[in-house]
PDB file of C-alpha atoms in Angstrom:
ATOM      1  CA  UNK F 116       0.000   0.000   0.000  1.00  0.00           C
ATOM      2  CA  UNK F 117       1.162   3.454  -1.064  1.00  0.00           C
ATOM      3  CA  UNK F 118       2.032   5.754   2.106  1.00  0.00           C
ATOM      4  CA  UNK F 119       0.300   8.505   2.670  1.00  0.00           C
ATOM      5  CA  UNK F 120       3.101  11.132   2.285  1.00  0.00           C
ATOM      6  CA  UNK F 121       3.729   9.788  -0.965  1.00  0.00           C
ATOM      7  CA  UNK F 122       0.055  10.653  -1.859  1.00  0.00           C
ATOM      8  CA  UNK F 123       0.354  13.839  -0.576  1.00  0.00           C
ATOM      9  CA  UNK F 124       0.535  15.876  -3.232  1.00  0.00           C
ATOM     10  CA  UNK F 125      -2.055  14.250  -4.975  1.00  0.00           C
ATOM     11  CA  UNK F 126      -4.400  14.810  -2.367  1.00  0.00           C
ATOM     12  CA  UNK F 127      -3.656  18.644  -1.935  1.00  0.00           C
ATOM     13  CA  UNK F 128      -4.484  18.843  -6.268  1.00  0.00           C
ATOM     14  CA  UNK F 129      -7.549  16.769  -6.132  1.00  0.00           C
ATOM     15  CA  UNK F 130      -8.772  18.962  -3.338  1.00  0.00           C
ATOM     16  CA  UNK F 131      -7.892  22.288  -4.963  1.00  0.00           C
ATOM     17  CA  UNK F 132      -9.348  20.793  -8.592  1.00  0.00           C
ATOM     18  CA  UNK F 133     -12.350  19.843  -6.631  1.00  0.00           C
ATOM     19  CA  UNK F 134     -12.344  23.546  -5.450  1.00  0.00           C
ATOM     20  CA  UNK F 135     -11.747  24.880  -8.897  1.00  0.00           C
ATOM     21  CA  UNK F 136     -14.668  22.777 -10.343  1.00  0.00           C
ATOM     22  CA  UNK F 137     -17.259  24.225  -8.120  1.00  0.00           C
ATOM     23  CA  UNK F 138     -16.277  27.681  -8.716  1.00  0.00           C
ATOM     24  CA  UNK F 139     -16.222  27.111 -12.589  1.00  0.00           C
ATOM     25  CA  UNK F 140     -19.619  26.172 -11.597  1.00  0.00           C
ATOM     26  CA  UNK F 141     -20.904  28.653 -10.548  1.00  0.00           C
ATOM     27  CA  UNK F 142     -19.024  31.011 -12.420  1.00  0.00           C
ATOM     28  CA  UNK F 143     -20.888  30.052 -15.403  1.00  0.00           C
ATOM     29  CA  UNK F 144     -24.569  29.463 -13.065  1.00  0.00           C
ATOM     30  CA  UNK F 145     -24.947  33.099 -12.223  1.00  0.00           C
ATOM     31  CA  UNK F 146     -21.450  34.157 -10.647  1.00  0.00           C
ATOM     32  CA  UNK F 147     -19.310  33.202  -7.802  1.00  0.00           C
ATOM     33  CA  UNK F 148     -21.196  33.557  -4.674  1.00  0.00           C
ATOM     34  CA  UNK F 149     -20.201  35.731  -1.720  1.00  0.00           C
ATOM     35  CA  UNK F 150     -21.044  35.036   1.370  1.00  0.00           C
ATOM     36  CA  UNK F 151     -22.383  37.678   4.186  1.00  0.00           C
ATOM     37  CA  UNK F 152     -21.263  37.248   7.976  1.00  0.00           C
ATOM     38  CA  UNK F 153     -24.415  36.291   9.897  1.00  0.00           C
ATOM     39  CA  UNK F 154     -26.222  36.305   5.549  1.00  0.00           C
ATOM     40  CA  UNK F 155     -26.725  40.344   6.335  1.00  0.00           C
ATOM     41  CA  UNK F 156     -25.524  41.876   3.189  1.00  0.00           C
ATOM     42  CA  UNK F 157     -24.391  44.932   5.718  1.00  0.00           C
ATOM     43  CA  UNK F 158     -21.761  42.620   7.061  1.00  0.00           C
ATOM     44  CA  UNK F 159     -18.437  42.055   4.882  1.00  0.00           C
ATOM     45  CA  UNK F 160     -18.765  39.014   2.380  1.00  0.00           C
ATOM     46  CA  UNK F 161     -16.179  36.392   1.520  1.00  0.00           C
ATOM     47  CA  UNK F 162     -15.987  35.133  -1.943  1.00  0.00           C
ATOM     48  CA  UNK F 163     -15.998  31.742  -2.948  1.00  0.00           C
ATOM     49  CA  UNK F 164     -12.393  32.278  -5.092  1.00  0.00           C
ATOM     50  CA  UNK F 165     -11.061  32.195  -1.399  1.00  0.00           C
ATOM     51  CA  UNK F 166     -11.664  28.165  -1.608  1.00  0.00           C
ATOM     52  CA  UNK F 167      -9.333  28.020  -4.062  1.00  0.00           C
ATOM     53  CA  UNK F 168      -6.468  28.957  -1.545  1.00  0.00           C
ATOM     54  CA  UNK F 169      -8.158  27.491   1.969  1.00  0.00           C
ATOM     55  CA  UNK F 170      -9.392  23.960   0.463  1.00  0.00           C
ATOM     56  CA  UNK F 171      -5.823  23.069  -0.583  1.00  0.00           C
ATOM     57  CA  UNK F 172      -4.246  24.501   2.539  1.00  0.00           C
ATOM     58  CA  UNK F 173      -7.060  22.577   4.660  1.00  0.00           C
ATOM     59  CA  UNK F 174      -5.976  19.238   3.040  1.00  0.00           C
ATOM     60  CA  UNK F 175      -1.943  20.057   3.480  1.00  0.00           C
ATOM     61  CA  UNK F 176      -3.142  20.551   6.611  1.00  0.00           C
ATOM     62  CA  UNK F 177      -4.874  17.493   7.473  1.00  0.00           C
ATOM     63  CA  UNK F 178      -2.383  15.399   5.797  1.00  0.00           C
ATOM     64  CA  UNK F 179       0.427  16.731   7.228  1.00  0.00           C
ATOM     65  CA  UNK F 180      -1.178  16.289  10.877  1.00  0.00           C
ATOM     66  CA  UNK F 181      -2.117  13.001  10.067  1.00  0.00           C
ATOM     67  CA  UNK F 182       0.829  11.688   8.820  1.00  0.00           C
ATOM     68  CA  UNK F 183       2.701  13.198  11.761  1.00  0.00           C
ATOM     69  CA  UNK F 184       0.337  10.720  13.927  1.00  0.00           C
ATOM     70  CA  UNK F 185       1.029   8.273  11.424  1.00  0.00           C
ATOM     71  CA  UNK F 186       4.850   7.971  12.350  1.00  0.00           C
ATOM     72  CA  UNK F 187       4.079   8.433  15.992  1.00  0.00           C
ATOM     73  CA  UNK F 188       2.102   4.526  15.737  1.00  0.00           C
ATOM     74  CA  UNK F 189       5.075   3.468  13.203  1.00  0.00           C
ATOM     75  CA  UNK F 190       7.551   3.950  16.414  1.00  0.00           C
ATOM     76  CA  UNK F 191       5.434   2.835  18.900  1.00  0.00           C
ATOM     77  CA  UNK F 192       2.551   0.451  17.919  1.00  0.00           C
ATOM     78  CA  UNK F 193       3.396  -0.880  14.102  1.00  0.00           C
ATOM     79  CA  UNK F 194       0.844  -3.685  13.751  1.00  0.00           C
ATOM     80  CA  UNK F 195      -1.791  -0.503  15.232  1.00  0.00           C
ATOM     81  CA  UNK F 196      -1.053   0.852  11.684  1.00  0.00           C
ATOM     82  CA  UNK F 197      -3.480  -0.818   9.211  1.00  0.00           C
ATOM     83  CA  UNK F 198      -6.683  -0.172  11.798  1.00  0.00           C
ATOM     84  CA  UNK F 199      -5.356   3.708  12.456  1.00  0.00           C
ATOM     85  CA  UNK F 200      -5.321   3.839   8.607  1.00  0.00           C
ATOM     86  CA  UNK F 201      -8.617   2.626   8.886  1.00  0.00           C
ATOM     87  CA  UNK F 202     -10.383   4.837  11.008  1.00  0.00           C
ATOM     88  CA  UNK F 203      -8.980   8.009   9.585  1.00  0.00           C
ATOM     89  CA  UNK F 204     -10.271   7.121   6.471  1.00  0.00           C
ATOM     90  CA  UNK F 205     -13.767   5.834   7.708  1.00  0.00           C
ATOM     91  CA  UNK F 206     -13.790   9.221  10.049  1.00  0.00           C
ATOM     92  CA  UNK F 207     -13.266  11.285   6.766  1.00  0.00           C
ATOM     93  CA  UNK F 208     -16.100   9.410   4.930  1.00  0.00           C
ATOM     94  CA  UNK F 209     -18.176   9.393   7.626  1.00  0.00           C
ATOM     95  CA  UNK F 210     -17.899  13.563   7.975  1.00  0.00           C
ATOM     96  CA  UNK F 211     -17.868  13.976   4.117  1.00  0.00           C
ATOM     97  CA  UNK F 212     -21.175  12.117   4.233  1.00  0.00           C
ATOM     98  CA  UNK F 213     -22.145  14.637   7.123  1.00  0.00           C
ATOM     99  CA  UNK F 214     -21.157  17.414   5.152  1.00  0.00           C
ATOM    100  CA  UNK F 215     -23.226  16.380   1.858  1.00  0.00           C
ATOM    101  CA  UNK F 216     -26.378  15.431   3.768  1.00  0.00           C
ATOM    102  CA  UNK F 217     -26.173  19.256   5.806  1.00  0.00           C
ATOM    103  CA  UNK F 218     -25.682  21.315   2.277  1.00  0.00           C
ATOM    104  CA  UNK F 219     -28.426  18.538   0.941  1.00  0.00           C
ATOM    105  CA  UNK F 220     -30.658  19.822   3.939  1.00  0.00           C
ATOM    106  CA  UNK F 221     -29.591  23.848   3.200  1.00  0.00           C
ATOM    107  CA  UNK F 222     -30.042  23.479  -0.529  1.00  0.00           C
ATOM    108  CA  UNK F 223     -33.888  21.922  -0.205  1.00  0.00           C
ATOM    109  CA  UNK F 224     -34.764  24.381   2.645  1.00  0.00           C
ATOM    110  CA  UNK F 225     -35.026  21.879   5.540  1.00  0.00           C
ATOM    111  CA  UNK F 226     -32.869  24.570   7.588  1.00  0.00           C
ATOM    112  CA  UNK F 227     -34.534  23.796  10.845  1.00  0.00           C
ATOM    113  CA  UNK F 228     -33.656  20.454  10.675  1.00  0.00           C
ATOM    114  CA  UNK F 229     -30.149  21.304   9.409  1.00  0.00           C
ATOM    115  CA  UNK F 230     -29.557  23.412  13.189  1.00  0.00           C
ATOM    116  CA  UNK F 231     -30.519  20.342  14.720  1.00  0.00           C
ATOM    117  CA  UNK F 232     -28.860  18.290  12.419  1.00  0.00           C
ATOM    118  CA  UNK F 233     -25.545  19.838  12.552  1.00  0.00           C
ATOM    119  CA  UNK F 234     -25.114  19.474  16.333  1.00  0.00           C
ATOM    120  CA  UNK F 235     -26.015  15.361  16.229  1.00  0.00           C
ATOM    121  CA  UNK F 236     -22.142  14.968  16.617  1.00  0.00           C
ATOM    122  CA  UNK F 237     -21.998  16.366  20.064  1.00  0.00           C
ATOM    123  CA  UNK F 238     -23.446  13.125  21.291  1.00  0.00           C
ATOM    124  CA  UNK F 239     -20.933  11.534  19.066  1.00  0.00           C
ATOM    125  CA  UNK F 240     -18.038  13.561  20.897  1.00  0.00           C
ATOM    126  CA  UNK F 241     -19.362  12.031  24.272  1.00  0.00           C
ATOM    127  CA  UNK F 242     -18.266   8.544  23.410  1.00  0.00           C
ATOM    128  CA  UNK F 243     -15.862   9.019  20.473  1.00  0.00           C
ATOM    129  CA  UNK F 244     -13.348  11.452  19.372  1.00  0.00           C
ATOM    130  CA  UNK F 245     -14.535  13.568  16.073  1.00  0.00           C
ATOM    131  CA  UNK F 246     -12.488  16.609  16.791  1.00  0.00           C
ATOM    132  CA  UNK F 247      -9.282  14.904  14.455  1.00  0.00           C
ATOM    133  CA  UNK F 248      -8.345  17.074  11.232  1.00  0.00           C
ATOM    134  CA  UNK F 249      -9.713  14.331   8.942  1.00  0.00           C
ATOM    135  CA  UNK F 250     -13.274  15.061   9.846  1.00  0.00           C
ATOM    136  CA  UNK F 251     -12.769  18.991   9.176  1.00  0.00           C
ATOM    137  CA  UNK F 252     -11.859  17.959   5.840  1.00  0.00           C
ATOM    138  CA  UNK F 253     -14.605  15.823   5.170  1.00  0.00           C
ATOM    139  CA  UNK F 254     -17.067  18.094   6.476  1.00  0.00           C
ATOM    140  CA  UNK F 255     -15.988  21.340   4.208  1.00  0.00           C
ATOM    141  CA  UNK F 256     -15.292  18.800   1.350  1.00  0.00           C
ATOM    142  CA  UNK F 257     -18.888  17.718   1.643  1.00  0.00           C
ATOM    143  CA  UNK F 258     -20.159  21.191   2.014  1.00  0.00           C
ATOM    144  CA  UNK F 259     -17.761  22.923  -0.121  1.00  0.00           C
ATOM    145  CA  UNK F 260     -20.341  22.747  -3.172  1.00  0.00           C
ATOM    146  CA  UNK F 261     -22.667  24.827  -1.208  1.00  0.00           C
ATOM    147  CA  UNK F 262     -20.869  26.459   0.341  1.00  0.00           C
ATOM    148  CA  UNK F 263     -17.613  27.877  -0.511  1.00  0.00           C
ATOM    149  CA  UNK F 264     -14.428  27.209   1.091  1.00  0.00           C
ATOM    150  CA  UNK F 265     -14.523  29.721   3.684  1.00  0.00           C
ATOM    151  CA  UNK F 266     -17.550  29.005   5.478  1.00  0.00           C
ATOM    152  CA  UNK F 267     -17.178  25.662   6.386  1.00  0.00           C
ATOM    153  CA  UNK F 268     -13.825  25.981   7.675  1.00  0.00           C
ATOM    154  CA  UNK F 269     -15.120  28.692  10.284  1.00  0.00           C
ATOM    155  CA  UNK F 270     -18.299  26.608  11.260  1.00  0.00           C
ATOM    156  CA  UNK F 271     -16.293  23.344  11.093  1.00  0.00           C
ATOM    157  CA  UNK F 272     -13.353  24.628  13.701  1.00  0.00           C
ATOM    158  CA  UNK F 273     -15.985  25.741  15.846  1.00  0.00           C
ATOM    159  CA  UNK F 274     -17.507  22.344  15.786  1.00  0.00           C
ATOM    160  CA  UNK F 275     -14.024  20.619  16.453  1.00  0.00           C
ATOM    161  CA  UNK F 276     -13.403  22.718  19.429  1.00  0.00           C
ATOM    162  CA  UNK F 277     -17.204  22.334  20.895  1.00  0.00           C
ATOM    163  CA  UNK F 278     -16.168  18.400  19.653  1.00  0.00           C
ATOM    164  CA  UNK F 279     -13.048  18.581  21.624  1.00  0.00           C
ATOM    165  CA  UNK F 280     -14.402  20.326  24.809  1.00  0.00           C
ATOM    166  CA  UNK F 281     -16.800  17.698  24.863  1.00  0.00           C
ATOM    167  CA  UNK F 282     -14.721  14.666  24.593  1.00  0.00           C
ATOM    168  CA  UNK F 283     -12.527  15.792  26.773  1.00  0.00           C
ATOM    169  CA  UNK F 284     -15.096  16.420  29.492  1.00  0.00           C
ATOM    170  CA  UNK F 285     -16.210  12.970  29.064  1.00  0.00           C
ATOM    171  CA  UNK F 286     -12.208  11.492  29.334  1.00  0.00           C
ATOM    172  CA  UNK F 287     -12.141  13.629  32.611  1.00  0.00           C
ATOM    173  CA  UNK F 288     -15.459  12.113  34.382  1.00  0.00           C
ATOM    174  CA  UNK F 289     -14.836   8.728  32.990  1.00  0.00           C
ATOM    175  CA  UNK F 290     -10.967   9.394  34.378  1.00  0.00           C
ATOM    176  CA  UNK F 291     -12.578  10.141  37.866  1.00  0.00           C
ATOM    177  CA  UNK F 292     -15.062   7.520  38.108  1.00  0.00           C
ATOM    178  CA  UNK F 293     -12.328   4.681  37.708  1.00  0.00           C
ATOM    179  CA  UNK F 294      -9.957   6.276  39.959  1.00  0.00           C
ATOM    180  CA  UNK F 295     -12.636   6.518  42.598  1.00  0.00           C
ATOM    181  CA  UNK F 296     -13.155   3.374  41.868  1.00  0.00           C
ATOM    182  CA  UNK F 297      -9.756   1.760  42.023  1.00  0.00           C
ATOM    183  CA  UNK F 298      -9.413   3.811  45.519  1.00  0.00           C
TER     184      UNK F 298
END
């Protein structure tokens, strides 16, 4: 199996070629979209063009992090590589999944399920980390169609951090609990 460095590079093009097709897109559907802080058209917009720099950053990003945990398991737990492999590429499918049904949910108006929708991986985050850079990826991948490159990346690190916060909160009572227990 290839490594993932080695694939690298072709991750960070297929993400920005991605990027590039869905502002041709739209280019040619009307214009590339800008979007409003808060959607008030008072507040400063960011243009979709900015995906073109942020998606392929986000996946040098995510790849670099991830390889970087990679070669920690190498050193210390080898035959742990194959299922780590695993789950960061089921945890990227699973949030680029995510991502597609919450711009599926935007895009055919079912917004007030989509605010209810979008915070279903809190409960996750109580028994399972999903703050890890591959599911930041997969969610703006999976909403980058509908919205830009910018956007997702704000409302996805917020996520991660609520994500984090959460799972970490549930490490520290489950942490207490057994050493009560072993006392």
């Amino acid at each position: 199996m290839q490594s993932l460095g080695s694939k690298k590079l072709s991750i960070i093009i297929g993400a920005f070629i991605f990027a590039a097709i869905c502002i041709v897109w739209e280019h040619f559907n009307g214009g590339v979209i800008t979007h409003h802080l808060l959607a008030r058209e008072d507040l400063p917009g960011i243009s979709n063009l900015w995906g073109l720099l942020s998606i392929p950053l986000l996946a040098w990003l995510t790849v670099s992090l991830t390889i970087k945990q990679r070669n920690k398991i190498i050193k210390s737990e080898p035959r742990n590589l194959k299922i780590f492999d695993n789950k960061t590429l089921k945890g990227f499918l699973a949030a680029l999944l995510f991502g597609i049904i919450a711009s599926l949910l935007w895009e055919f108006k079912f917004s007030n399920s989509l605010q209810y929708y979008i915070l279903a991986p809190v409960l996750i985050a109580f028994f399972k980390p999903v703050h890890l850079p591959e599911y930041l990826l997969g969610f703006v991948i999976g909403m980058l169609f509908t919205f830009g490159g910018i956007l997702p990346i704000i409302v996805g690190t917020i996520l991660l951090i609520l994500f984090f916060l959460v799972n970490g909160l549930m490490k520290g009572i489950k942490h207490i609990f057994i050493f009560r227990k072993s006392s």
